[in-house]
PDB file of C-alpha atoms in Angstrom:
ATOM      1  CA  MET A   1      -8.916  13.478  12.833  1.00 72.00           C
ATOM      2  CA  PHE A   2      -9.950  10.559  10.578  1.00 67.00           C
ATOM      3  CA  ARG A   3     -13.507   9.798   9.586  1.00 63.00           C
ATOM      4  CA  LYS A   4     -15.444   6.971  11.313  1.00 71.00           C
ATOM      5  CA  MET A   5     -16.474   4.265   8.849  1.00 67.00           C
ATOM      6  CA  ARG A   6     -20.174   4.734   8.018  1.00 66.00           C
ATOM      7  CA  ARG A   7     -21.030   1.094   7.606  1.00 63.00           C
ATOM      8  CA  GLU A   8     -19.424  -0.181  10.847  1.00 70.00           C
ATOM      9  CA  LYS A   9     -20.617  -3.843  10.230  1.00 73.00           C
ATOM     10  CA  GLN A  10     -18.088  -3.878   7.361  1.00 74.00           C
ATOM     11  CA  LEU A  11     -15.165  -2.753   9.409  1.00 71.00           C
ATOM     12  CA  LEU A  12     -12.312  -5.258   9.680  1.00 90.00           C
ATOM     13  CA  SER A  13     -10.097  -5.506  12.820  1.00 90.00           C
ATOM     14  CA  LYS A  14      -6.682  -3.969  12.781  1.00 94.00           C
ATOM     15  CA  ALA A  15      -5.191  -7.454  12.521  1.00 95.00           C
ATOM     16  CA  ALA A  16      -7.263  -8.272   9.451  1.00 94.00           C
ATOM     17  CA  SER A  17      -6.411  -4.998   7.889  1.00 95.00           C
ATOM     18  CA  GLU A  18      -2.693  -5.622   8.431  1.00 97.00           C
ATOM     19  CA  GLU A  19      -3.088  -9.125   6.906  1.00 96.00           C
ATOM     20  CA  ILE A  20      -4.337  -7.447   3.785  1.00 97.00           C
ATOM     21  CA  LEU A  21      -1.252  -5.235   3.629  1.00 97.00           C
ATOM     22  CA  VAL A  22       1.083  -8.263   4.278  1.00 97.00           C
ATOM     23  CA  HIS A  23      -0.460 -10.442   1.553  1.00 95.00           C
ATOM     24  CA  GLY A  24      -1.311  -7.783  -1.130  1.00 96.00           C
ATOM     25  CA  ALA A  25       0.686  -7.659  -4.408  1.00 95.00           C
ATOM     26  CA  THR A  26      -0.078  -4.119  -5.529  1.00 97.00           C
ATOM     27  CA  GLY A  27      -1.122  -1.055  -3.691  1.00 98.00           C
ATOM     28  CA  VAL A  28      -2.471   2.225  -5.016  1.00 98.00           C
ATOM     29  CA  LEU A  29      -0.592   5.279  -3.623  1.00 98.00           C
ATOM     30  CA  ALA A  30      -2.588   8.474  -3.664  1.00 98.00           C
ATOM     31  CA  VAL A  31      -0.777  11.910  -3.286  1.00 98.00           C
ATOM     32  CA  LEU A  32      -1.408  15.476  -3.816  1.00 96.00           C
ATOM     33  CA  GLY A  33      -0.087  15.925  -7.345  1.00 94.00           C
ATOM     34  CA  ASP A  34       0.557  18.760  -9.580  1.00 94.00           C
ATOM     35  CA  GLU A  35      -1.704  21.796  -9.411  1.00 94.00           C
ATOM     36  CA  GLY A  36      -3.505  20.242  -6.528  1.00 92.00           C
ATOM     37  CA  TYR A  37      -4.855  17.377  -8.583  1.00 95.00           C
ATOM     38  CA  PRO A  38      -4.924  13.968  -6.870  1.00 96.00           C
ATOM     39  CA  TYR A  39      -2.499  11.514  -8.337  1.00 97.00           C
ATOM     40  CA  ALA A  40      -3.047   7.847  -7.715  1.00 98.00           C
ATOM     41  CA  VAL A  41      -0.511   5.225  -8.943  1.00 97.00           C
ATOM     42  CA  PRO A  42      -0.154   1.501  -8.418  1.00 97.00           C
ATOM     43  CA  VAL A  43       3.063   0.234  -6.713  1.00 97.00           C
ATOM     44  CA  ASN A  44       4.649  -2.800  -5.522  1.00 97.00           C
ATOM     45  CA  TYR A  45       5.287  -2.538  -1.904  1.00 98.00           C
ATOM     46  CA  VAL A  46       6.216  -4.416   1.271  1.00 98.00           C
ATOM     47  CA  TYR A  47       4.584  -4.058   4.778  1.00 98.00           C
ATOM     48  CA  ASP A  48       7.074  -4.484   7.616  1.00 96.00           C
ATOM     49  CA  HIS A  49       6.824  -3.661  11.188  1.00 93.00           C
ATOM     50  CA  GLY A  50       3.742  -1.308  10.752  1.00 94.00           C
ATOM     51  CA  GLU A  51       5.300   0.625   7.835  1.00 97.00           C
ATOM     52  CA  ILE A  52       4.736   0.451   4.141  1.00 98.00           C
ATOM     53  CA  TYR A  53       7.735   0.689   1.831  1.00 98.00           C
ATOM     54  CA  PHE A  54       8.252   0.998  -1.880  1.00 98.00           C
ATOM     55  CA  HIS A  55      10.877   2.097  -4.358  1.00 96.00           C
ATOM     56  CA  CYS A  56      10.932   4.573  -7.205  1.00 95.00           C
ATOM     57  CA  ALA A  57      13.249   6.648  -9.275  1.00 92.00           C
ATOM     58  CA  LYS A  58      15.008   9.655  -7.797  1.00 93.00           C
ATOM     59  CA  SER A  59      12.772  11.899  -9.857  1.00 91.00           C
ATOM     60  CA  GLY A  60       9.217  11.915 -11.055  1.00 94.00           C
ATOM     61  CA  HIS A  61       5.707  12.907 -10.305  1.00 95.00           C
ATOM     62  CA  LYS A  62       5.097  10.787  -7.201  1.00 95.00           C
ATOM     63  CA  LEU A  63       8.390  11.699  -5.620  1.00 95.00           C
ATOM     64  CA  ASP A  64       7.934  15.428  -6.343  1.00 96.00           C
ATOM     65  CA  ALA A  65       4.432  15.194  -4.775  1.00 97.00           C
ATOM     66  CA  ILE A  66       5.766  13.399  -1.684  1.00 97.00           C
ATOM     67  CA  ARG A  67       8.532  15.963  -1.213  1.00 96.00           C
ATOM     68  CA  ARG A  68       5.955  18.796  -1.543  1.00 95.00           C
ATOM     69  CA  HIS A  69       3.292  17.248   0.742  1.00 95.00           C
ATOM     70  CA  GLY A  70       4.059  14.094   2.533  1.00 96.00           C
ATOM     71  CA  LYS A  71       0.536  13.208   3.506  1.00 97.00           C
ATOM     72  CA  VAL A  72      -0.627  10.101   1.490  1.00 98.00           C
ATOM     73  CA  SER A  73      -3.187   7.321   1.370  1.00 98.00           C
ATOM     74  CA  PHE A  74      -2.488   3.784   0.255  1.00 98.00           C
ATOM     75  CA  CYS A  75      -5.131   1.316  -0.683  1.00 98.00           C
ATOM     76  CA  VAL A  76      -4.860  -2.502  -1.274  1.00 98.00           C
ATOM     77  CA  ILE A  77      -7.641  -4.644  -2.553  1.00 95.00           C
ATOM     78  CA  ASP A  78      -7.447  -8.162  -1.274  1.00 91.00           C
ATOM     79  CA  LYS A  79     -10.411  -9.999  -2.812  1.00 85.00           C
ATOM     80  CA  GLU A  80     -12.964  -8.866  -5.211  1.00 84.00           C
ATOM     81  CA  GLN A  81     -15.891 -10.812  -6.727  1.00 85.00           C
ATOM     82  CA  VAL A  82     -18.546  -8.908  -8.899  1.00 88.00           C
ATOM     83  CA  ILE A  83     -21.940 -10.389  -8.409  1.00 86.00           C
ATOM     84  CA  PRO A  84     -23.918  -8.986 -11.479  1.00 92.00           C
ATOM     85  CA  GLU A  85     -27.220 -10.601 -10.478  1.00 90.00           C
ATOM     86  CA  LYS A  86     -27.137  -8.759  -7.204  1.00 85.00           C
ATOM     87  CA  PHE A  87     -25.654  -5.543  -8.519  1.00 88.00           C
ATOM     88  CA  THR A  88     -22.908  -5.618  -5.941  1.00 82.00           C
ATOM     89  CA  THR A  89     -19.251  -6.676  -5.416  1.00 79.00           C
ATOM     90  CA  TYR A  90     -17.914  -8.665  -2.553  1.00 85.00           C
ATOM     91  CA  TYR A  91     -14.425  -7.503  -1.508  1.00 83.00           C
ATOM     92  CA  ARG A  92     -11.919  -6.887   1.234  1.00 91.00           C
ATOM     93  CA  SER A  93      -9.662  -3.860   1.177  1.00 94.00           C
ATOM     94  CA  ALA A  94      -7.507  -1.869   3.475  1.00 97.00           C
ATOM     95  CA  VAL A  95      -6.729   1.950   3.348  1.00 96.00           C
ATOM     96  CA  ALA A  96      -3.792   3.435   5.191  1.00 97.00           C
ATOM     97  CA  PHE A  97      -3.251   7.100   5.813  1.00 97.00           C
ATOM     98  CA  GLY A  98       0.059   8.351   6.671  1.00 97.00           C
ATOM     99  CA  ARG A  99       3.173  10.442   5.943  1.00 98.00           C
ATOM    100  CA  ALA A 100       5.569   9.431   3.243  1.00 98.00           C
ATOM    101  CA  SER A 101       9.187  10.227   3.290  1.00 97.00           C
ATOM    102  CA  GLU A 102      12.495   9.161   1.770  1.00 97.00           C
ATOM    103  CA  VAL A 103      14.668   6.537   3.413  1.00 97.00           C
ATOM    104  CA  GLU A 104      18.084   8.084   3.507  1.00 95.00           C
ATOM    105  CA  ASP A 105      20.143   5.509   5.435  1.00 96.00           C
ATOM    106  CA  GLY A 106      21.845   3.120   2.992  1.00 94.00           C
ATOM    107  CA  ASP A 107      21.498   0.057   5.333  1.00 96.00           C
ATOM    108  CA  ALA A 108      17.819   0.734   5.775  1.00 97.00           C
ATOM    109  CA  ARG A 109      17.289   1.109   2.007  1.00 96.00           C
ATOM    110  CA  LEU A 110      19.203  -2.135   1.335  1.00 97.00           C
ATOM    111  CA  ARG A 111      17.053  -3.988   3.941  1.00 97.00           C
ATOM    112  CA  VAL A 112      13.861  -2.801   2.288  1.00 97.00           C
ATOM    113  CA  MET A 113      15.133  -3.704  -1.148  1.00 97.00           C
ATOM    114  CA  ARG A 114      15.852  -7.204   0.117  1.00 97.00           C
ATOM    115  CA  LEU A 115      12.423  -7.422   1.664  1.00 97.00           C
ATOM    116  CA  LEU A 116      10.922  -6.422  -1.677  1.00 97.00           C
ATOM    117  CA  ASN A 117      13.066  -8.901  -3.549  1.00 97.00           C
ATOM    118  CA  ASN A 118      11.975 -11.741  -1.031  1.00 96.00           C
ATOM    119  CA  LYS A 119       8.295 -10.820  -1.595  1.00 97.00           C
ATOM    120  CA  TYR A 120       8.282 -10.515  -5.400  1.00 97.00           C
ATOM    121  CA  ALA A 121      11.199 -12.795  -6.378  1.00 96.00           C
ATOM    122  CA  PRO A 122      11.496 -15.565  -3.695  1.00 95.00           C
ATOM    123  CA  GLY A 123      14.479 -17.741  -4.078  1.00 94.00           C
ATOM    124  CA  LEU A 124      16.188 -15.354  -6.458  1.00 95.00           C
ATOM    125  CA  ASP A 125      18.504 -13.813  -3.780  1.00 93.00           C
ATOM    126  CA  GLU A 126      21.664 -13.659  -5.827  1.00 95.00           C
ATOM    127  CA  ALA A 127      19.970 -12.321  -8.957  1.00 96.00           C
ATOM    128  CA  GLY A 128      18.050  -9.854  -6.692  1.00 94.00           C
ATOM    129  CA  GLU A 129      21.189  -8.636  -5.154  1.00 95.00           C
ATOM    130  CA  ALA A 130      22.718  -8.052  -8.627  1.00 96.00           C
ATOM    131  CA  GLU A 131      19.599  -6.007  -9.676  1.00 93.00           C
ATOM    132  CA  ILE A 132      19.628  -4.010  -6.546  1.00 94.00           C
ATOM    133  CA  GLN A 133      23.304  -3.197  -7.036  1.00 95.00           C
ATOM    134  CA  LYS A 134      22.723  -2.368 -10.810  1.00 94.00           C
ATOM    135  CA  GLY A 135      20.063   0.224  -9.992  1.00 92.00           C
ATOM    136  CA  TRP A 136      21.413   1.405  -6.660  1.00 93.00           C
ATOM    137  CA  SER A 137      22.532   4.844  -7.758  1.00 91.00           C
ATOM    138  CA  SER A 138      19.167   5.731  -9.243  1.00 93.00           C
ATOM    139  CA  LEU A 139      17.029   4.153  -6.594  1.00 94.00           C
ATOM    140  CA  CYS A 140      14.845   5.921  -4.030  1.00 96.00           C
ATOM    141  CA  VAL A 141      13.136   4.061  -1.141  1.00 97.00           C
ATOM    142  CA  ILE A 142       9.996   5.531   0.369  1.00 98.00           C
ATOM    143  CA  GLN A 143       8.484   4.764   3.779  1.00 98.00           C
ATOM    144  CA  ILE A 144       4.852   5.375   4.769  1.00 98.00           C
ATOM    145  CA  HIS A 145       4.425   5.835   8.425  1.00 98.00           C
ATOM    146  CA  ILE A 146       0.906   4.733   9.048  1.00 98.00           C
ATOM    147  CA  GLU A 147      -1.175   7.153  11.141  1.00 97.00           C
ATOM    148  CA  HIS A 148      -4.506   5.494  10.523  1.00 96.00           C
ATOM    149  CA  LEU A 149      -5.539   2.121   9.061  1.00 96.00           C
ATOM    150  CA  THR A 150      -8.970   0.818   8.191  1.00 94.00           C
ATOM    151  CA  GLY A 151     -10.107  -2.418   6.503  1.00 94.00           C
ATOM    152  CA  LYS A 152     -13.397  -3.151   4.988  1.00 90.00           C
ATOM    153  CA  GLU A 153     -15.281  -6.211   3.764  1.00 88.00           C
ATOM    154  CA  ALA A 154     -18.403  -6.287   1.978  1.00 84.00           C
ATOM    155  CA  ILE A 155     -20.884  -8.490   3.859  1.00 69.00           C
ATOM    156  CA  ARG A 156     -22.442 -11.295   1.974  1.00 60.00           C
ATOM    157  CA  GLU A 157     -26.127 -11.965   2.571  1.00 53.00           C
ATOM    158  CA  SER A 158     -26.734 -14.909   4.856  1.00 40.00           C
ATOM    159  CA  GLY A 159     -27.886 -18.074   3.103  1.00 41.00           C
ATOM    160  CA  ASP A 160     -26.339 -17.394  -0.152  1.00 44.00           C
ATOM    161  CA  GLY A 161     -24.032 -20.365   0.299  1.00 41.00           C
ATOM    162  CA  LYS A 162     -21.074 -18.721  -1.322  1.00 41.00           C
TER     163      LYS A 162
END
């Protein structure tokens, strides 16, 4: 169902692809937006037990798109180094394809929000709890169940010493 990577030498292992998801700070969510136009938006996220989670408001373009058509892709760029003199870029990235849905269970939503707090504001547990409670009524948590994950790394030429 999913395309095979054309440049197989650049394909990362599943474990390396997951590491990119674990350590990435921002991912780009792509959905089927209004009037069939693609809509891609950067989001903070957390990767936990093979699932991607993020939060958003209870209304808006991305949530409307997910409710209409749950198939999404999610991209994280781990490293990028532009090499002008070689007309190339060295990078590592991961792309996940899956189905996005709202997390309805309150305990599960709270667990995800705490994971997000621990990732983006480590050591600020009390303040994080206060923020979560302050925004709780207008908060939506989205889960992406990954159906396919690939990682890719631009291969450096041997002997370049970098």
